[in-house]
Amino acid sequence: MADRPVIVWFRQDLRLSDNPALAAAVATGRPVLPLFILDDETPGRWAWGGASRWWLHHSLAALGADLAKRGAPLTLRRGVASDVLRDVIRESAAGAVFWNRCYEPFAVARDTALKADLGVDVQSFGTLLHEPARLATKAGTPFKVFTPFWTTLRNTAAPPPPLRAPSKIEGARLSGDALDDWALLPTKPDWAGGLCAAWTPGEAGAKARLLGFLDDDLGRYRQERDQPGKPFSSRLSPHLHWGEISARQVWHATLDHARQAGDNNLEADAWAFLREIGWREFCAHLLLHWPDLPEQPWRKNFEDFPWREGKAEFAAWSRGETGYPIVDAGMRELWATGTMHNRVRMVVASFLVKHLLLPWQDGEAWFWDTLVDADLASNAGNWQWVAGSGADASPYFRIFNPVLQGEKFDAAGIYVRRWVPEIAGLPDKFLHHPWDAPDDVLAAAGVTLGGNYPAPMVDHAMARQRALAAYAVVK
Ligand code: FAD
């Protein structure tokens, strides 16, 4: 029994440092069998989308190399996770399985069942700032509003300090799949060139990104993070989603950095940034307590919302051909890089559900397939927030005007010119509403509306009135 291996089942915690399950397994002194299972069945419709699979391939390659260097090669297996885990326990004669928790409803159900009947020692560990199930209102109920949730989270004892990566791991070996055989990368067509240029998946890439952000951008975060043309936000979301870095590591590194600088302004920036990590935790809290958040409106009155149908309109939105430059820039950034700036995510989401009155679930599904940070809790929580059907949601009458949003947050047009090059020659004055430009200005910029750039697919004033009328049904 004493030397029966401990399986460390990696899931969304693809790192060696601050990994409580790995640290606990190493501390047993028994051989450690690192395992990753590709399971496309248990999650049902929420199996990883294309961009996520691209990320996963590279992240697993990095994790496998890091583990091998320390003496414990990563075993890869494919299939229904609970079945595969039983096979691996039998084949390796493992005496224990350790994992870090996930909060997707299918993962919670599966893990609860496994704990009850695996027949070996099972230990699970939390990696969020605070266990989402333990944070509750004074009445003992789940939070429905972000600000009190954040206040409680902030006032709860600081999350534990991060654990160091083990320098050496006594590894147990077991045969497994070759990563390339999983075919996670796109082939025909290979659309991942922009993703490769934009990202470095893996724990080392995550650490470098955090340090780069703290050194270069944190001091401008509070004031300038809403500007998509200037990358002052952290771009840590895919690293956090895949657990290449933990929220606890980010928390401590950010506060240490600001406090060491002894600068009150920087500390305020640090808290503004950590508040966003708080939104991530709030989304996990919502998903845990309302497991149908990804499919059903959180506010039940929205079940009667008069959504429209529109395949062609959805296609124009997803391809970035709406005729509204800030919307098109966002959708093209998403397709090319697997990400989109947060401000623009709000604008494009609002455009889909309010200007086009198409269901938020359709936008959520598109994001699921195309985002490298696609996260069940954050994606669903934010789509419902924009639609007005979610917890602490944006009020139904807030209908973003895409022209004003563009002019406010991309005044110099850096973002739109980067992603919508066919209108880059327009002067700033007309960049966000080319349809108002006189013919000679359009001609000088080489823009033909309805030719090389679409005319707006819907009139803003009409769409706004139509949305208000539709929202009146559920008000
Ligand atoms: P920063 O501003 O540097 O924030 C730091 C971290 O806080 C982020 O990395 C992220 O982990 C977290 N965070 C920031 N804003 C939010 C938020 N509104 N909700 C939850 N967590 C947040 N984020 C995802 O990680 N996965 C998703 O699938 C996702 N889908 C979204 C869908 C819509 C319609 C919208 C409006 C937002 C969505 N977000 C999602 C939230 C947000 O847009 C991204 O987390 C953010 O753009 C990532 O950039 P960053 O790392 O530079 O963020």
Coordinates of C-alpha atoms and ligand atoms in Angstrom, one line a residue:
M1 CA 0.0 0.0 0.0
A2 CA 2.8 2.4 1.0
D3 CA 4.2 2.6 -2.5
R4 CA 1.0 2.4 -4.5
P5 CA 1.0 5.4 -6.8
V6 CA -1.1 8.5 -6.3
I7 CA -2.8 9.7 -9.5
V8 CA -2.9 13.5 -10.0
W9 CA -5.7 14.0 -12.4
F10 CA -5.0 17.3 -14.2
R11 CA -8.0 19.1 -15.5
Q12 CA -8.1 23.0 -15.6
D13 CA -5.0 23.3 -13.5
L14 CA -2.2 22.8 -16.1
R15 CA 0.6 24.0 -13.9
L16 CA 3.2 22.7 -11.4
S17 CA 3.4 25.7 -9.0
D18 CA 0.5 26.5 -6.6
N19 CA -1.1 23.2 -7.5
P20 CA -2.5 21.8 -4.2
A21 CA -3.4 18.4 -5.6
L22 CA 0.2 17.9 -7.0
A23 CA 1.8 19.3 -3.9
A24 CA -0.3 16.9 -1.7
A25 CA 0.5 13.9 -3.9
V26 CA 4.3 14.6 -3.8
A27 CA 4.1 15.1 0.0
T28 CA 2.8 11.5 0.4
G29 CA 6.2 10.3 -0.6
R30 CA 4.6 7.8 -3.0
P31 CA 5.1 7.6 -6.7
V32 CA 3.0 10.2 -8.6
L33 CA 1.1 9.4 -11.8
P34 CA 0.2 12.6 -13.6
L35 CA -2.9 12.0 -15.8
F36 CA -4.9 14.1 -18.3
I37 CA -8.1 12.7 -19.8
L38 CA -9.7 14.1 -23.0
D39 CA -13.4 13.6 -22.5
D40 CA -15.7 14.9 -25.2
E41 CA -18.7 13.0 -23.9
T42 CA -19.3 14.0 -20.3
P43 CA -19.6 17.7 -21.1
G44 CA -22.2 17.1 -23.8
R45 CA -22.7 20.3 -25.8
W46 CA -20.0 22.0 -23.7
A47 CA -17.1 19.9 -25.1
W48 CA -14.1 22.1 -25.9
G49 CA -14.5 24.2 -29.0
G50 CA -11.9 24.7 -31.7
A51 CA -9.9 27.5 -30.2
S52 CA -9.9 25.8 -26.8
R53 CA -8.6 22.6 -28.4
W54 CA -5.8 24.6 -30.0
W55 CA -4.8 26.0 -26.6
L56 CA -5.1 22.7 -24.9
H57 CA -2.7 21.0 -27.3
H58 CA 0.0 23.6 -26.6
S59 CA -0.7 23.8 -22.9
L60 CA -0.5 20.0 -22.5
A61 CA 2.8 19.9 -24.5
A62 CA 4.2 22.5 -22.1
L63 CA 2.9 20.7 -19.0
G64 CA 4.2 17.3 -20.3
A65 CA 7.7 18.8 -20.8
D66 CA 7.7 20.4 -17.3
L67 CA 6.6 17.2 -15.6
A68 CA 9.1 15.0 -17.6
K69 CA 12.0 17.3 -16.6
R70 CA 11.1 16.6 -12.9
G71 CA 10.8 12.9 -13.4
A72 CA 7.1 12.3 -13.8
P73 CA 5.9 11.9 -17.4
L74 CA 2.3 12.9 -18.1
T75 CA 0.0 10.1 -19.2
L76 CA -2.7 11.1 -21.7
R77 CA -5.9 9.0 -22.1
R78 CA -9.1 9.7 -24.1
G79 CA -12.6 8.6 -23.3
V80 CA -15.4 9.0 -20.7
A81 CA -13.4 10.3 -17.7
S82 CA -15.0 8.2 -15.0
D83 CA -14.4 5.0 -17.0
V84 CA -10.8 6.0 -18.0
L85 CA -10.0 6.8 -14.4
R86 CA -11.1 3.4 -13.2
D87 CA -9.0 1.7 -16.0
V88 CA -6.0 3.8 -14.9
I89 CA -6.4 2.9 -11.3
R90 CA -6.6 -0.8 -12.1
E91 CA -3.6 -0.7 -14.5
S92 CA -1.4 1.3 -12.3
A93 CA -2.6 -0.2 -9.0
A94 CA -2.9 3.3 -7.7
G95 CA -4.1 3.7 -4.1
A96 CA -5.3 7.3 -4.4
V97 CA -6.5 10.0 -6.8
F98 CA -6.0 13.7 -6.1
W99 CA -7.5 16.6 -8.2
N100 CA -8.3 20.3 -8.0
R101 CA -12.0 21.1 -8.2
C102 CA -13.9 22.3 -11.3
Y103 CA -17.3 24.0 -11.0
E104 CA -19.1 23.1 -14.3
P105 CA -22.3 21.2 -13.4
F106 CA -21.3 18.1 -15.3
A107 CA -17.9 18.1 -13.5
V108 CA -19.5 18.6 -10.1
A109 CA -21.9 15.7 -10.7
R110 CA -19.2 13.4 -12.1
D111 CA -16.7 14.2 -9.3
T112 CA -19.3 13.7 -6.6
A113 CA -20.2 10.3 -7.9
L114 CA -16.5 9.3 -8.3
K115 CA -15.8 10.3 -4.7
A116 CA -18.6 8.0 -3.5
D117 CA -17.6 4.9 -5.5
L118 CA -14.0 4.9 -6.8
G119 CA -12.9 2.7 -4.0
V120 CA -9.6 4.4 -3.4
D121 CA -8.6 7.5 -1.4
V122 CA -9.9 10.5 -3.2
Q123 CA -8.9 14.0 -2.2
S124 CA -10.0 17.2 -3.9
F125 CA -8.6 20.8 -3.5
G126 CA -9.8 24.3 -4.2
T127 CA -7.9 26.7 -6.4
L128 CA -10.1 29.7 -6.5
L129 CA -9.5 32.6 -4.2
H130 CA -12.2 31.3 -1.9
E131 CA -14.4 28.2 -2.3
P132 CA -17.5 29.6 -4.1
A133 CA -19.8 27.4 -2.0
R134 CA -18.6 28.8 1.3
L135 CA -19.2 32.5 0.4
A136 CA -22.8 33.4 1.4
T137 CA -24.9 36.4 2.3
K138 CA -25.6 37.1 6.0
A139 CA -28.8 35.2 5.5
G140 CA -26.8 32.2 4.4
T141 CA -28.0 32.4 0.8
P142 CA -26.0 32.6 -2.4
F143 CA -25.0 36.1 -3.6
K144 CA -27.1 37.5 -6.5
V145 CA -25.4 40.9 -6.6
F146 CA -21.7 41.4 -7.4
T147 CA -20.7 44.3 -5.0
P148 CA -21.6 42.6 -1.7
F149 CA -20.0 39.4 -3.1
W150 CA -16.8 41.3 -3.8
T151 CA -16.9 43.0 -0.4
T152 CA -17.3 39.7 1.3
L153 CA -14.5 38.1 -0.8
R154 CA -12.2 41.0 -0.1
N155 CA -12.9 41.0 3.6
T156 CA -12.5 37.3 4.0
A157 CA -9.0 36.2 5.0
A158 CA -6.4 36.5 2.2
P159 CA -6.2 33.4 0.1
P160 CA -3.4 31.1 1.1
P161 CA 0.1 32.0 -0.2
P162 CA 1.0 30.1 -3.4
L163 CA 2.8 26.8 -3.2
R164 CA 6.1 26.3 -4.9
A165 CA 6.5 23.8 -7.8
P166 CA 8.1 20.6 -6.7
S167 CA 11.7 20.4 -7.9
K168 CA 11.6 16.7 -8.3
I169 CA 8.8 14.2 -8.6
E170 CA 9.1 10.5 -8.3
G171 CA 7.0 9.5 -11.2
A172 CA 5.0 6.3 -11.9
R173 CA 4.8 5.3 -15.6
L174 CA 1.9 4.1 -17.6
S175 CA 1.3 3.9 -21.4
G176 CA -0.9 6.5 -22.9
D177 CA -1.8 8.3 -26.1
A178 CA 0.5 10.6 -28.1
L179 CA -0.7 14.2 -28.0
D180 CA -0.5 14.6 -31.8
D181 CA -2.9 11.6 -32.2
W182 CA -5.6 13.6 -30.5
A183 CA -5.6 16.0 -33.5
L184 CA -6.5 19.0 -31.4
L185 CA -4.9 21.4 -33.9
P186 CA -6.7 22.6 -37.0
T187 CA -5.5 21.3 -40.3
K188 CA -7.7 22.1 -43.3
P189 CA -8.0 25.0 -43.2
D190 CA -5.4 25.9 -40.6
W191 CA -6.9 29.0 -39.0
A192 CA -4.5 29.1 -36.1
G193 CA -1.8 31.4 -37.5
G194 CA -3.1 34.4 -35.6
L195 CA -3.5 32.5 -32.4
C196 CA 0.2 31.3 -32.6
A197 CA 1.3 34.9 -33.0
A198 CA -0.8 36.2 -30.2
W199 CA -0.3 33.7 -27.4
T200 CA 2.2 31.5 -25.6
P201 CA 0.2 28.8 -23.8
G202 CA 1.7 27.0 -20.8
E203 CA 2.8 27.9 -17.3
A204 CA 6.0 29.8 -18.4
G205 CA 4.0 31.9 -20.8
A206 CA 1.5 32.6 -18.1
K207 CA 4.1 33.8 -15.6
A208 CA 5.8 35.9 -18.2
R209 CA 2.5 37.5 -19.1
L210 CA 1.7 38.3 -15.4
L211 CA 5.2 39.8 -14.8
G212 CA 5.0 41.8 -18.1
F213 CA 1.6 43.2 -17.0
L214 CA 2.7 44.1 -13.5
D215 CA 5.8 45.9 -14.8
D216 CA 4.4 47.7 -17.8
D217 CA 0.6 48.0 -17.6
L218 CA -0.8 47.8 -14.1
G219 CA -0.2 51.5 -13.5
R220 CA -2.5 52.4 -16.4
Y221 CA -5.1 49.7 -15.8
R222 CA -7.7 51.8 -13.9
Q223 CA -7.7 54.6 -16.4
E224 CA -7.1 53.0 -19.7
R225 CA -8.1 49.3 -19.6
D226 CA -11.3 50.1 -21.5
Q227 CA -9.5 51.1 -24.7
P228 CA -9.2 48.2 -27.1
G229 CA -6.5 49.9 -29.2
K230 CA -4.0 49.9 -26.3
P231 CA -3.3 46.6 -24.6
F232 CA -3.4 47.7 -20.9
S233 CA -5.4 44.8 -19.6
S234 CA -3.6 41.7 -18.5
R235 CA -4.6 39.2 -21.2
L236 CA -4.4 36.6 -18.5
S237 CA -7.8 35.1 -19.1
P238 CA -6.9 32.0 -21.1
H239 CA -4.0 31.3 -18.7
L240 CA -6.4 31.6 -15.8
H241 CA -9.0 29.5 -17.4
W242 CA -6.6 26.6 -18.1
G243 CA -5.1 27.0 -14.7
E244 CA -1.6 27.7 -16.0
I245 CA -1.5 30.3 -13.3
S246 CA -3.9 30.4 -10.3
A247 CA -6.0 33.3 -9.1
R248 CA -4.1 33.1 -5.8
Q249 CA -0.8 33.6 -7.5
V250 CA -2.2 36.6 -9.4
W251 CA -3.7 38.0 -6.2
H252 CA -0.5 37.8 -4.1
A253 CA 1.9 38.9 -6.9
T254 CA -0.3 41.9 -7.7
L255 CA -0.6 43.1 -4.2
D256 CA 3.1 42.5 -3.4
H257 CA 4.1 44.4 -6.5
A258 CA 1.9 47.4 -5.6
R259 CA 2.9 47.4 -2.0
Q260 CA 6.6 47.1 -2.6
A261 CA 6.4 50.2 -4.9
G262 CA 4.8 52.0 -1.9
D263 CA 2.6 53.9 -4.3
N264 CA -1.1 54.5 -3.3
N265 CA -2.1 55.0 -6.9
L266 CA -0.6 51.7 -7.9
E267 CA -2.3 50.0 -5.0
A268 CA -5.7 51.4 -6.3
D269 CA -4.8 50.0 -9.7
A270 CA -4.1 46.7 -8.1
W271 CA -7.5 46.6 -6.4
A272 CA -9.3 47.6 -9.6
F273 CA -7.6 44.7 -11.4
L274 CA -8.3 42.2 -8.6
R275 CA -11.9 43.3 -8.7
E276 CA -12.1 41.8 -12.2
I277 CA -10.7 38.6 -10.9
G278 CA -13.6 39.0 -8.4
W279 CA -16.0 38.9 -11.3
R280 CA -14.5 35.6 -12.4
E281 CA -15.2 34.2 -8.9
F282 CA -18.7 35.6 -8.9
C283 CA -19.4 33.8 -12.2
A284 CA -18.2 30.5 -10.7
H285 CA -20.4 31.2 -7.7
L286 CA -23.4 31.8 -9.9
L287 CA -22.7 28.6 -12.0
L288 CA -22.3 26.5 -8.9
H289 CA -25.6 27.7 -7.4
W290 CA -27.6 28.0 -10.7
P291 CA -26.2 25.1 -12.9
D292 CA -28.5 25.9 -15.8
L293 CA -27.0 29.4 -16.2
P294 CA -25.4 28.4 -19.6
E295 CA -28.7 27.4 -21.1
Q296 CA -31.6 29.1 -19.3
P297 CA -32.3 32.8 -18.4
W298 CA -31.4 33.4 -14.8
R299 CA -34.4 35.7 -14.6
K300 CA -37.3 33.5 -15.3
N301 CA -39.4 36.3 -16.9
F302 CA -37.0 36.2 -19.8
E303 CA -38.3 32.8 -20.8
D304 CA -41.1 34.7 -22.7
F305 CA -38.7 37.1 -24.4
P306 CA -39.6 37.5 -28.1
W307 CA -36.3 36.5 -29.7
R308 CA -36.1 36.7 -33.5
E309 CA -34.7 34.1 -35.9
G310 CA -32.0 35.2 -38.4
K311 CA -29.4 32.9 -39.8
A312 CA -28.1 35.4 -42.3
E313 CA -27.9 38.1 -39.7
F314 CA -26.1 35.8 -37.3
A315 CA -23.6 34.9 -40.0
A316 CA -23.0 38.6 -40.8
W317 CA -22.4 39.3 -37.1
S318 CA -20.1 36.3 -36.6
R319 CA -18.0 37.2 -39.7
G320 CA -17.7 40.9 -38.7
E321 CA -19.8 42.2 -41.6
T322 CA -22.4 44.2 -39.8
G323 CA -21.4 47.6 -41.2
Y324 CA -20.7 48.9 -37.7
P325 CA -16.9 49.2 -37.5
I326 CA -16.4 48.6 -33.8
V327 CA -18.6 45.5 -33.9
D328 CA -16.8 44.2 -37.0
A329 CA -13.4 44.9 -35.6
G330 CA -14.2 42.9 -32.5
M331 CA -15.6 39.9 -34.3
R332 CA -12.6 39.8 -36.6
E333 CA -10.2 40.1 -33.7
L334 CA -12.0 37.1 -32.1
W335 CA -11.7 35.0 -35.3
A336 CA -8.0 35.9 -35.8
T337 CA -6.7 35.7 -32.3
G338 CA -9.2 33.7 -30.2
T339 CA -9.8 36.7 -27.9
M340 CA -11.6 40.0 -27.9
H341 CA -11.1 43.0 -25.6
N342 CA -13.7 43.1 -22.8
R343 CA -15.3 46.5 -23.7
V344 CA -15.8 45.2 -27.3
R345 CA -17.2 41.9 -26.1
M346 CA -19.9 43.9 -24.3
V347 CA -20.5 46.0 -27.5
V348 CA -20.8 43.0 -29.9
A349 CA -22.9 41.0 -27.4
S350 CA -25.3 43.9 -27.0
F351 CA -25.5 44.3 -30.7
L352 CA -26.5 40.7 -31.2
V353 CA -29.1 40.5 -28.5
K354 CA -30.4 44.1 -28.6
H355 CA -29.9 45.4 -32.2
L356 CA -30.6 42.1 -33.8
L357 CA -32.8 40.5 -31.1
L358 CA -31.1 37.2 -31.6
P359 CA -30.8 34.8 -28.6
W360 CA -27.9 35.3 -26.2
Q361 CA -27.4 31.5 -26.3
D362 CA -26.4 31.7 -30.0
G363 CA -23.7 34.3 -29.2
E364 CA -22.6 32.3 -26.2
A365 CA -22.1 29.2 -28.4
W366 CA -20.1 31.2 -31.0
F367 CA -17.8 32.5 -28.3
W368 CA -17.5 29.0 -26.9
D369 CA -16.1 27.8 -30.2
T370 CA -13.9 30.7 -31.0
L371 CA -12.5 32.0 -27.6
V372 CA -9.2 30.6 -26.2
D373 CA -10.5 31.6 -22.8
A374 CA -14.0 30.1 -23.3
D375 CA -15.1 29.4 -19.8
L376 CA -18.6 28.1 -19.0
A377 CA -19.1 30.3 -16.0
S378 CA -17.7 33.5 -17.3
N379 CA -19.1 33.2 -20.7
A380 CA -22.6 32.4 -19.6
G381 CA -22.5 34.9 -16.7
N382 CA -21.4 37.7 -19.1
W383 CA -23.8 36.9 -21.9
Q384 CA -26.7 36.9 -19.4
W385 CA -25.4 40.1 -17.9
V386 CA -25.5 41.8 -21.4
A387 CA -28.9 40.4 -22.3
G388 CA -30.3 41.7 -19.0
S389 CA -31.5 38.2 -18.0
G390 CA -28.6 37.5 -15.6
A391 CA -27.8 38.2 -12.0
D392 CA -26.9 41.8 -11.3
A393 CA -27.4 42.3 -15.0
S394 CA -27.1 45.4 -17.2
P395 CA -30.5 47.1 -17.2
Y396 CA -32.7 46.2 -20.3
F397 CA -32.8 49.8 -21.4
R398 CA -29.0 50.1 -21.7
I399 CA -28.6 49.6 -25.4
F400 CA -25.0 50.4 -26.4
N401 CA -24.8 52.8 -29.3
P402 CA -21.9 51.2 -31.3
V403 CA -21.0 54.5 -32.9
L404 CA -20.7 56.3 -29.6
Q405 CA -18.9 53.3 -28.0
G406 CA -16.4 53.4 -30.9
E407 CA -15.8 57.1 -30.6
K408 CA -15.4 57.0 -26.9
F409 CA -13.1 54.0 -26.5
D410 CA -11.3 54.0 -29.9
A411 CA -11.2 57.7 -30.6
A412 CA -8.0 57.6 -32.6
G413 CA -9.3 54.5 -34.5
I414 CA -6.3 52.4 -33.7
Y415 CA -8.4 49.3 -33.1
V416 CA -10.8 49.7 -36.0
R417 CA -8.0 50.4 -38.4
R418 CA -6.1 47.3 -37.3
W419 CA -9.1 44.9 -37.8
V420 CA -11.1 46.6 -40.5
P421 CA -8.4 47.7 -42.9
E422 CA -10.7 48.4 -45.8
I423 CA -11.9 51.6 -44.1
A424 CA -8.6 52.6 -42.5
G425 CA -8.2 55.5 -44.9
L426 CA -11.3 57.2 -43.6
P427 CA -10.7 60.3 -41.4
D428 CA -11.4 59.7 -37.6
K429 CA -14.5 61.9 -37.9
F430 CA -16.3 59.2 -40.0
L431 CA -14.4 56.1 -39.0
H432 CA -17.1 54.8 -36.7
H433 CA -20.0 55.7 -39.0
P434 CA -18.8 55.6 -42.6
W435 CA -22.4 56.0 -43.9
D436 CA -22.3 59.6 -42.9
A437 CA -19.2 60.4 -44.9
P438 CA -19.7 62.4 -48.1
D439 CA -19.1 60.6 -51.4
D440 CA -15.8 62.3 -52.1
V441 CA -14.5 61.3 -48.6
L442 CA -15.5 57.7 -49.2
A443 CA -13.9 57.7 -52.6
A444 CA -10.7 59.3 -51.4
A445 CA -10.5 56.5 -48.7
G446 CA -11.2 53.8 -51.3
V447 CA -14.4 52.8 -49.5
T448 CA -17.6 51.7 -51.3
L449 CA -20.4 51.0 -48.9
G450 CA -22.2 47.8 -50.0
G451 CA -19.0 47.1 -52.0
N452 CA -15.8 46.6 -50.2
Y453 CA -17.4 47.4 -46.8
P454 CA -21.1 46.7 -45.9
A455 CA -23.7 49.3 -45.3
P456 CA -25.1 49.1 -41.7
M457 CA -27.2 46.0 -41.5
V458 CA -29.7 47.7 -39.2
D459 CA -30.5 51.3 -38.4
H460 CA -29.5 52.1 -34.8
A461 CA -32.6 54.2 -33.9
M462 CA -35.0 51.6 -35.3
A463 CA -33.2 48.8 -33.6
R464 CA -33.2 50.6 -30.3
Q465 CA -37.0 51.2 -30.4
R466 CA -37.6 47.6 -31.5
A467 CA -35.4 46.3 -28.6
L468 CA -37.2 48.5 -26.0
A469 CA -40.6 47.2 -27.3
A470 CA -39.3 43.6 -27.0
Y471 CA -37.9 44.2 -23.5
A472 CA -41.2 45.7 -22.4
V473 CA -42.7 42.2 -22.8
V474 CA -40.6 40.9 -19.9
K475 CA -40.1 44.1 -17.9
Ligands
FAD1 P1 -8.3 41.9 -17.3 O1 -9.1 43.1 -17.4 O2 -6.9 42.0 -17.2 O3 -9.0 41.1 -16.1 C1 -8.2 40.2 -15.3 C2 -9.0 38.8 -15.2 O4 -10.2 39.0 -14.6 C3 -9.3 38.3 -16.6 O5 -8.2 37.6 -17.1 C4 -10.5 37.3 -16.3 O6 -10.0 36.1 -15.7 C5 -11.2 38.1 -15.1 N1 -12.2 38.9 -15.7 C6 -12.2 40.2 -16.2 N2 -13.4 40.6 -16.5 C7 -14.3 39.6 -16.3 C8 -15.7 39.5 -16.4 N3 -16.5 40.4 -16.9 N4 -16.2 38.3 -16.0 C9 -15.5 37.3 -15.5 N5 -14.1 37.4 -15.4 C10 -13.5 38.5 -15.7 N6 -14.0 35.9 -19.7 C11 -13.4 34.6 -19.7 O7 -12.4 34.4 -19.1 N7 -14.0 33.6 -20.4 C12 -15.1 33.8 -21.2 O8 -15.6 32.9 -21.8 C13 -15.7 35.1 -21.2 N8 -16.8 35.4 -22.0 C14 -17.3 36.7 -22.0 C15 -18.4 36.9 -22.8 C16 -18.9 38.2 -22.8 C17 -20.2 38.5 -23.7 C18 -18.3 39.2 -22.1 C19 -18.9 40.6 -22.2 C20 -17.2 39.0 -21.3 C21 -16.7 37.7 -21.3 N9 -15.5 37.4 -20.5 C22 -15.0 36.1 -20.5 C23 -15.0 38.4 -19.5 C24 -13.9 39.3 -20.1 O9 -14.2 39.9 -21.3 C25 -12.5 38.6 -20.2 O10 -12.2 37.9 -19.0 C26 -11.4 39.7 -20.4 O11 -11.7 40.4 -21.6 C27 -10.1 39.0 -20.5 O12 -9.1 40.0 -20.8 P2 -8.0 40.3 -19.7 O13 -7.4 39.0 -19.2 O14 -7.0 41.2 -20.3 O15 -8.8 40.9 -18.5

